[in-house]
Coordinates of C-alpha atoms and ligand atoms in Angstrom, one line a residue:
M992 CA 8.7 0.9 -22.8
S993 CA 9.5 3.8 -20.7
N994 CA 7.2 7.0 -21.0
Y995 CA 9.1 10.0 -19.5
R996 CA 7.3 12.8 -21.4
S997 CA 5.5 13.2 -25.0
S998 CA 5.4 16.3 -26.8
A999 CA 1.6 17.2 -25.8
Y1000 CA 2.5 16.4 -21.8
E1001 CA 2.6 19.7 -19.8
P1002 CA 2.5 19.7 -15.9
L1003 CA -0.9 21.3 -14.8
T1004 CA -0.7 24.5 -13.0
E1005 CA -4.1 25.4 -10.5
S1006 CA -5.6 27.5 -13.4
A1007 CA -4.6 25.1 -16.3
A1008 CA -6.4 22.3 -13.9
V1009 CA -9.7 24.3 -13.4
A1010 CA -10.0 25.0 -17.4
L1011 CA -9.2 21.2 -18.0
A1012 CA -12.3 20.7 -15.3
I1013 CA -14.7 22.8 -17.2
R1014 CA -13.3 21.5 -20.5
L1015 CA -14.3 17.9 -19.5
G1016 CA -17.8 19.3 -18.3
L1017 CA -16.6 18.0 -14.8
F1018 CA -18.6 21.2 -13.8
E1019 CA -21.3 23.5 -15.0
E1020 CA -19.8 26.2 -17.3
K1021 CA -20.9 29.4 -14.8
S1022 CA -19.3 27.4 -11.9
V1023 CA -17.2 29.6 -9.7
L1024 CA -14.3 27.3 -9.1
T1025 CA -11.3 27.2 -6.8
C1026 CA -8.4 25.0 -7.0
R1027 CA -5.3 24.0 -4.8
E1028 CA -2.7 21.4 -5.1
I1029 CA -2.7 19.2 -2.2
G1030 CA -0.5 16.5 -2.9
D1031 CA 1.5 15.3 0.2
G1032 CA 2.7 12.0 -1.3
N1033 CA 6.1 11.5 -2.6
L1034 CA 5.6 11.2 -6.2
N1035 CA 2.7 13.3 -8.0
L1036 CA 0.4 16.2 -8.2
V1037 CA -2.8 16.4 -6.7
F1038 CA -5.3 19.0 -7.5
H1039 CA -8.5 19.5 -5.5
I1040 CA -11.2 21.8 -7.6
V1041 CA -14.5 22.8 -5.7
N1042 CA -17.2 24.9 -6.8
Q1043 CA -19.6 27.3 -5.1
N1044 CA -21.4 24.7 -3.4
Q1045 CA -18.2 22.9 -2.0
K1046 CA -18.7 20.2 -4.6
G1047 CA -15.3 18.8 -5.4
I1048 CA -13.2 16.9 -7.9
I1049 CA -9.7 15.6 -7.7
I1050 CA -7.3 15.9 -10.6
K1051 CA -4.2 13.6 -10.0
Q1052 CA -1.5 14.1 -12.4
A1053 CA 1.8 12.1 -12.3
L1054 CA 5.1 14.2 -13.0
P1055 CA 8.0 12.6 -15.3
Y1056 CA 9.8 12.6 -12.2
A1057 CA 9.9 11.4 -8.5
K1058 CA 8.2 15.0 -7.0
V1059 CA 10.1 13.8 -3.6
I1060 CA 13.5 13.9 -5.3
G1061 CA 13.0 16.1 -8.4
E1062 CA 14.0 16.0 -11.9
S1063 CA 17.1 14.1 -11.0
W1064 CA 15.0 11.1 -10.9
P1065 CA 12.9 10.6 -13.8
L1066 CA 9.9 8.3 -13.3
T1067 CA 7.6 7.0 -16.1
L1068 CA 4.4 8.9 -16.5
D1069 CA 3.2 5.1 -17.4
R1070 CA 2.4 5.1 -13.6
A1071 CA -0.9 7.2 -14.0
R1072 CA -2.3 4.6 -16.6
I1073 CA -1.4 1.6 -14.2
E1074 CA -3.2 3.6 -11.3
S1075 CA -6.5 4.5 -13.2
S1076 CA -6.8 0.8 -14.8
A1077 CA -5.9 -0.9 -11.4
L1078 CA -8.6 1.6 -9.8
L1079 CA -11.1 0.8 -12.4
K1080 CA -10.2 -3.2 -12.1
Q1081 CA -10.7 -3.1 -8.2
A1082 CA -14.1 -1.2 -8.9
E1083 CA -15.3 -4.5 -10.9
V1084 CA -15.3 -6.3 -7.7
A1085 CA -15.4 -4.1 -4.9
S1086 CA -16.7 -0.7 -5.9
S1087 CA -17.6 0.9 -2.9
Y1088 CA -14.0 0.7 -1.9
V1089 CA -12.5 2.9 -4.3
P1090 CA -12.8 6.2 -5.6
K1091 CA -15.1 6.7 -8.6
I1092 CA -13.1 7.7 -12.1
Y1093 CA -14.5 10.5 -14.1
Y1094 CA -11.8 10.6 -16.8
T1095 CA -8.2 9.7 -17.7
D1096 CA -5.6 10.9 -20.3
E1097 CA -2.7 8.6 -20.8
T1098 CA -0.8 11.4 -22.4
L1099 CA -1.3 14.0 -19.9
A1100 CA -1.0 11.3 -17.3
I1101 CA -4.1 12.5 -15.5
T1102 CA -6.8 10.8 -13.7
A1103 CA -9.9 13.1 -12.7
M1104 CA -11.7 11.3 -9.8
E1105 CA -14.1 11.5 -6.6
D1106 CA -13.3 14.1 -4.2
L1107 CA -12.9 11.9 -0.6
S1108 CA -12.2 15.1 1.2
H1109 CA -15.3 14.0 3.5
L1110 CA -12.9 11.2 4.9
Q1111 CA -9.6 11.5 6.5
I1112 CA -6.6 9.7 5.6
A1113 CA -6.3 6.7 8.1
R1114 CA -2.9 7.5 8.9
A1115 CA -3.6 11.2 10.2
G1116 CA -6.7 9.9 12.0
L1117 CA -4.8 7.1 13.6
I1118 CA -2.0 9.3 14.7
E1119 CA -4.6 11.4 16.5
G1120 CA -5.7 8.7 18.2
R1121 CA -9.2 8.4 16.2
D1122 CA -10.5 5.0 15.7
F1123 CA -12.1 3.6 12.5
P1124 CA -14.3 0.8 13.7
L1125 CA -15.0 -0.9 10.2
L1126 CA -11.2 -0.2 9.0
G1127 CA -10.2 -3.7 9.3
R1128 CA -13.4 -5.4 8.2
H1129 CA -13.6 -3.3 5.0
I1130 CA -9.8 -3.7 3.8
G1131 CA -10.4 -7.6 4.5
E1132 CA -13.2 -7.4 2.1
F1133 CA -11.6 -5.5 -0.2
L1134 CA -8.6 -7.5 -0.5
G1135 CA -10.6 -10.8 -0.4
K1136 CA -12.5 -9.9 -3.5
T1137 CA -9.9 -7.8 -5.5
L1138 CA -7.1 -10.7 -4.9
F1139 CA -9.5 -13.7 -5.5
Y1140 CA -11.1 -12.1 -8.6
N1141 CA -7.8 -11.0 -10.5
S1142 CA -6.1 -14.3 -9.9
D1143 CA -5.7 -17.7 -11.8
F1144 CA -8.6 -18.9 -9.7
A1145 CA -11.1 -16.8 -11.1
L1146 CA -9.7 -15.9 -14.5
N1147 CA -9.0 -17.9 -17.8
P1148 CA -5.3 -18.2 -17.5
Q1149 CA -4.9 -16.7 -21.0
V1150 CA -6.8 -13.7 -20.0
K1151 CA -4.9 -13.3 -17.0
K1152 CA -1.6 -13.6 -18.9
Q1153 CA -2.9 -10.5 -20.9
F1154 CA -3.6 -8.6 -17.5
V1155 CA -0.1 -9.5 -16.5
K1156 CA 1.1 -7.8 -19.5
Q1157 CA -1.2 -4.9 -18.9
F1158 CA 0.0 -4.3 -15.8
S1159 CA 3.7 -4.6 -16.2
N1160 CA 5.2 -2.0 -13.8
P1161 CA 8.7 -2.2 -13.8
E1162 CA 10.0 1.1 -12.7
L1163 CA 7.5 1.4 -9.7
C1164 CA 8.5 -2.3 -9.1
K1165 CA 12.0 -1.2 -8.9
I1166 CA 11.5 1.3 -6.4
T1167 CA 9.9 -1.4 -4.1
E1168 CA 12.9 -3.6 -5.0
D1169 CA 15.4 -1.1 -4.0
F1170 CA 14.0 1.1 -1.4
V1171 CA 11.8 -1.8 0.5
F1172 CA 13.7 -5.0 -0.1
T1173 CA 17.3 -4.2 -0.7
D1174 CA 18.8 -0.9 0.8
P1175 CA 17.6 -0.9 4.3
F1176 CA 19.3 -4.3 4.6
F1177 CA 22.7 -3.0 3.4
D1178 CA 24.7 0.1 4.6
Y1179 CA 23.4 2.1 1.6
E1180 CA 23.4 5.9 1.1
S1181 CA 19.5 6.1 0.3
N1182 CA 19.1 5.0 4.1
S1183 CA 18.2 7.5 6.6
F1184 CA 18.0 7.0 10.3
E1185 CA 18.7 8.7 13.5
E1186 CA 22.2 8.3 15.0
E1187 CA 21.3 6.5 17.5
L1188 CA 20.0 3.7 15.8
R1189 CA 23.1 3.1 13.8
Q1190 CA 24.1 0.1 16.0
D1191 CA 20.7 -1.5 15.5
A1192 CA 20.9 -0.9 11.6
E1193 CA 24.4 -2.2 11.9
N1194 CA 22.9 -5.2 13.5
I1195 CA 20.7 -5.7 10.9
W1196 CA 23.3 -5.5 8.0
N1197 CA 25.2 -8.1 9.8
D1198 CA 22.6 -10.8 10.6
G1199 CA 23.0 -13.3 7.8
Q1200 CA 19.9 -15.3 8.9
L1201 CA 17.7 -12.1 8.5
K1202 CA 19.3 -11.2 5.1
L1203 CA 18.7 -14.6 3.6
E1204 CA 14.9 -14.3 4.8
A1205 CA 14.8 -11.0 3.4
A1206 CA 16.1 -12.2 -0.1
K1207 CA 13.6 -15.3 -0.2
L1208 CA 10.9 -12.5 0.4
K1209 CA 12.2 -10.3 -2.4
H1210 CA 12.3 -13.1 -4.7
K1211 CA 8.6 -13.9 -4.1
F1212 CA 8.2 -10.2 -4.9
L1213 CA 10.3 -10.3 -8.1
T1214 CA 8.8 -13.8 -9.3
E1215 CA 5.2 -14.6 -8.0
A1216 CA 2.8 -13.2 -10.3
E1217 CA -0.4 -14.5 -8.2
T1218 CA -2.7 -11.4 -8.6
L1219 CA -3.2 -7.9 -9.5
I1220 CA -2.0 -6.3 -5.9
H1221 CA -2.3 -2.7 -4.7
G1222 CA 1.5 -2.7 -4.2
D1223 CA 1.7 0.2 -1.5
L1224 CA -1.2 -0.5 0.6
H1225 CA -0.3 1.7 3.8
T1226 CA -2.7 3.8 5.8
G1227 CA -1.5 7.0 4.0
S1228 CA -3.4 5.4 0.9
I1229 CA -6.6 4.7 2.7
F1230 CA -9.4 7.2 3.2
A1231 CA -11.5 6.4 6.1
S1232 CA -14.7 7.6 8.5
E1233 CA -16.8 5.8 11.2
T1234 CA -18.6 4.3 8.1
E1235 CA -16.7 4.4 4.8
T1236 CA -13.4 3.0 3.6
K1237 CA -11.9 4.1 0.3
V1238 CA -8.4 2.6 -0.9
I1239 CA -6.7 5.2 -3.2
D1240 CA -3.3 5.5 -4.9
P1241 CA -2.5 2.0 -6.4
E1242 CA 0.1 3.3 -8.7
F1243 CA 2.6 0.4 -7.7
A1244 CA -0.1 -2.2 -8.9
Y1245 CA 1.2 -5.1 -10.5
Y1246 CA 0.7 -8.8 -10.6
G1247 CA 2.7 -10.2 -7.5
P1248 CA 2.1 -12.5 -4.4
I1249 CA -1.5 -12.4 -2.6
G1250 CA 0.1 -11.7 0.8
F1251 CA 1.9 -8.2 -0.3
D1252 CA -1.1 -6.0 0.6
L1253 CA -2.1 -7.7 3.7
G1254 CA 1.5 -7.5 5.0
H1255 CA 1.8 -3.8 4.3
F1256 CA -1.6 -3.3 5.9
F1257 CA -0.8 -5.3 8.9
A1258 CA 2.6 -3.6 9.1
N1259 CA 1.4 0.2 9.2
L1260 CA -1.2 -0.6 11.9
L1261 CA 1.5 -2.2 13.8
M1262 CA 3.8 0.7 13.3
N1263 CA 0.8 3.0 14.6
A1264 CA 0.5 0.6 17.6
I1265 CA 3.9 1.0 18.8
S1266 CA 3.5 4.9 18.6
R1267 CA 1.0 4.3 21.2
D1268 CA 0.5 3.7 25.1
E1269 CA -0.2 0.2 25.9
E1270 CA -3.8 0.5 26.9
K1271 CA -4.5 2.1 23.1
Q1272 CA -2.8 -0.7 21.1
Q1273 CA -5.2 -3.8 21.3
V1274 CA -7.8 -1.9 18.9
L1275 CA -5.3 -1.9 16.1
L1276 CA -4.3 -5.6 16.7
N1277 CA -8.4 -6.2 16.5
H1278 CA -8.4 -4.5 13.3
I1279 CA -5.5 -6.9 11.9
E1280 CA -7.4 -10.0 13.5
T1281 CA -10.4 -8.6 11.5
A1282 CA -9.0 -7.9 8.2
W1283 CA -7.4 -11.5 8.0
T1284 CA -10.6 -13.0 9.3
V1285 CA -12.7 -11.1 6.8
F1286 CA -10.3 -11.7 3.9
E1287 CA -10.2 -15.4 4.5
K1288 CA -14.0 -15.5 4.4
E1289 CA -14.4 -13.5 1.3
F1290 CA -11.6 -15.2 -0.5
S1291 CA -12.8 -18.8 0.6
E1292 CA -16.7 -17.8 -0.6
A1293 CA -15.2 -16.3 -3.6
W1294 CA -13.2 -19.7 -4.4
K1295 CA -16.1 -22.0 -3.6
N1296 CA -18.8 -19.9 -5.9
D1297 CA -16.4 -18.8 -8.9
S1298 CA -13.4 -20.6 -8.8
L1299 CA -12.6 -21.8 -12.7
E1300 CA -9.3 -23.9 -11.2
A1301 CA -10.2 -27.7 -11.6
Y1302 CA -8.2 -28.5 -8.5
S1303 CA -10.0 -26.2 -6.5
K1304 CA -12.4 -28.6 -4.7
V1305 CA -9.5 -31.0 -3.8
D1306 CA -9.1 -31.0 0.0
G1307 CA -6.7 -28.9 1.4
Y1308 CA -5.7 -26.8 -1.8
L1309 CA -7.8 -23.6 -0.7
S1310 CA -6.0 -24.0 3.1
F1311 CA -2.7 -24.3 1.2
I1312 CA -3.2 -20.8 -0.6
L1313 CA -4.4 -19.2 2.7
E1314 CA -1.6 -20.6 4.6
K1315 CA 1.1 -19.1 1.9
A1316 CA -0.5 -16.0 2.0
F1317 CA -0.5 -15.6 5.8
E1318 CA 3.1 -16.5 5.9
D1319 CA 4.0 -14.3 3.2
A1320 CA 2.0 -11.4 4.6
I1321 CA 3.7 -11.9 8.1
G1322 CA 7.2 -11.8 6.4
F1323 CA 6.3 -8.6 3.7
A1324 CA 5.2 -6.8 7.3
G1325 CA 8.2 -7.3 8.7
I1326 CA 10.2 -5.9 5.8
E1327 CA 7.9 -2.9 5.6
I1328 CA 8.6 -1.9 9.3
I1329 CA 12.3 -2.2 9.0
R1330 CA 12.4 0.1 5.9
R1331 CA 9.7 2.5 7.3
T1332 CA 12.4 2.8 10.3
I1333 CA 15.5 3.0 8.6
G1334 CA 15.3 3.5 5.0
L1335 CA 14.3 6.1 2.6
A1336 CA 10.6 6.5 3.4
H1337 CA 9.4 6.8 6.9
V1338 CA 6.1 6.9 8.2
A1339 CA 4.9 10.0 10.5
D1340 CA 3.5 7.4 13.1
L1341 CA 7.1 6.7 14.4
D1342 CA 8.7 10.0 13.0
S1343 CA 6.2 12.2 15.0
I1344 CA 6.7 10.5 18.3
E1345 CA 7.9 12.7 21.2
P1346 CA 10.1 13.3 23.1
Y1347 CA 12.9 12.3 20.9
E1348 CA 14.4 9.6 23.5
R1349 CA 10.7 7.7 23.2
K1350 CA 10.8 7.9 19.6
I1351 CA 14.4 6.1 19.3
E1352 CA 13.0 3.5 22.1
A1353 CA 10.0 2.8 19.5
K1354 CA 12.1 2.6 16.5
R1355 CA 14.0 0.0 18.3
R1356 CA 11.3 -1.8 19.1
A1357 CA 9.8 -1.4 15.5
L1358 CA 13.5 -3.1 14.2
D1359 CA 13.1 -5.8 16.5
L1360 CA 9.8 -6.7 15.7
G1361 CA 10.4 -6.5 11.9
S1362 CA 13.4 -8.8 12.1
K1363 CA 11.5 -11.4 14.1
L1364 CA 8.5 -11.3 11.7
V1365 CA 10.8 -11.7 8.8
K1366 CA 12.7 -14.6 10.5
N1367 CA 9.8 -16.3 12.2
R1368 CA 7.1 -16.1 9.6
Q1369 CA 6.8 -19.9 9.1
A1370 CA 6.1 -20.3 13.2
I1371 CA 3.5 -17.4 13.2
K1372 CA 0.2 -19.2 12.1
T1373 CA -2.5 -16.9 13.3
T1374 CA -3.2 -13.3 14.1
G1375 CA -3.1 -14.2 17.8
E1376 CA 0.3 -15.4 17.5
L1377 CA 1.1 -11.9 15.7
A1378 CA -0.2 -10.1 18.4
D1379 CA 2.2 -12.4 20.9
Y1380 CA 5.3 -11.2 18.9
F1381 CA 4.0 -7.9 19.0
K1382 CA 3.4 -7.8 22.8
Q1383 CA 6.7 -9.7 23.4
V1384 CA 4.6 -12.6 24.9
P1385 CA 7.2 -16.0 25.0
V1386 CA 6.5 -17.8 22.2
R1387 CA 4.5 -20.8 22.8
Ligands
ADP2052 N1 -9.6 11.2 -4.4 C1 -9.2 11.8 -3.5 N2 -9.7 12.8 -2.6 C2 -9.3 13.9 -1.7 N3 -8.0 13.8 -1.7 C3 -7.1 13.0 -2.0 C4 -7.7 11.7 -3.2 N4 -6.6 11.5 -3.6 C5 -5.5 12.1 -3.1 N5 -6.0 13.1 -1.9 C6 -5.0 14.0 -1.2 O1 -3.8 13.8 -1.9 C7 -2.7 13.2 -1.2 C8 -2.0 12.6 -1.9 O2 -2.5 11.4 -2.7 P1 -1.7 10.0 -3.4 O3 -2.6 9.3 -4.1 O4 -1.2 9.5 -2.3 O5 -0.3 10.7 -4.1 P2 1.0 10.2 -4.0 O6 0.6 9.2 -5.2 O7 2.0 11.2 -4.6 O8 1.5 9.4 -3.0 C9 -3.6 12.3 -0.5 O9 -2.9 12.5 0.9 C10 -4.6 13.2 0.1 O10 -4.7 14.2 1.0
LIG2053 C1 10.8 7.6 -3.2 S1 9.4 6.6 -3.3 C2 9.3 6.1 -1.8 C3 7.8 5.7 -1.4 O1 7.0 6.3 -1.6 C4 5.9 5.8 -2.1 O2 4.7 6.0 -1.3 P1 3.7 7.2 -1.5 O3 3.7 7.4 -3.2 O4 2.5 6.8 -1.0 O5 4.0 8.4 -0.9 C5 6.1 4.2 -1.9 O6 5.7 3.6 -0.5 C6 7.5 4.1 -2.2 O7 8.3 3.0 -1.4

């Protein structure tokens, strides 16, 4: 059921956010509070409220439309419920990797949560050339735990089907179906790219083999309810430092393919790597390798210790699931790279490259890499082989 706006819904102003924080007892009554709306994402309002001692909280509120477009694009408020429910589910098995939730209100589409301002959005840090040494390890552990423990391997299938219902997220999935999996592969108006890339875009639109493989990957996204996924795990949804990593913004969460979040994480690291000089790229490839290795280890340990599935001790079954997840991840990474280059929503890693000619060259390389990952995903069996594709080493 769509939930655009009930009579009790009001978009918050900065002063209303402060009043709400006090009413909820999130600050002491005599606190001197300041508030700023700091949302820089495509969809929601984010209020940062701090007291005189610089102790802060975040109040995130969904608008009944997509902020980046305006009221002409209505969007369900139910995404706030999905986001807070997903954060709570993830916290059950990976609490150190998500912000603490203080309060939720479905009618106001509000989540009050831990202020993570002492960390930096990973995309911004990576663009500055900063390294987050534990990024790959932490994301691998976060995904190994959350993707295993919300799957049929860890849940009674009846319970899992209840979760599939609870996390039914048709409007946000449609955004992904359209702007990630479909529009960039056709000459559609929503696409956005530099005129110099027109021939490259047309090559994509005319590549029948690529479109067939993109269609198969979209079909996986539409039909494979394997586990509760984050649904939009790009580096703009990760806060990080030298020691900490926190995953935010799971409003696109739903029951989908195990490889989807891995693929998006890989893709966003690869796009950052493309933006760098060659000698600074390896660190990102290392994060991909670590993320996969740690994911595989966490998922396998959880499988051995906690699987409820009768077939889980059958030789070869775990490897089959992991190999499928890896192959899907490579394909989804390719799709994400293509859509972030010629689709509606870009990434600053590529858009901020200077001078202009270098940016166009980098985007051409991104399109080439993305197409190769989608088409050759079955042949890419390891993160080392993925790195070879990235480095354009001839395939063995
Ligand atoms: N828990 C948090 N602590 C500090 N800042 C946050 C927090 N959550 C979001 N933000 C800030 O708000 C921005 C947008 O948040 P995000 O959840 O990505 O919104 P959207 O859903 O609109 O993409 C983030 O890039 C970050 O700067
Ligand atoms: C118009 S929605 C496009 C794009 O925005 C979302 O990202 P975010 O909310 O993190 O800015 C998501 O990636 C959608 O595909």
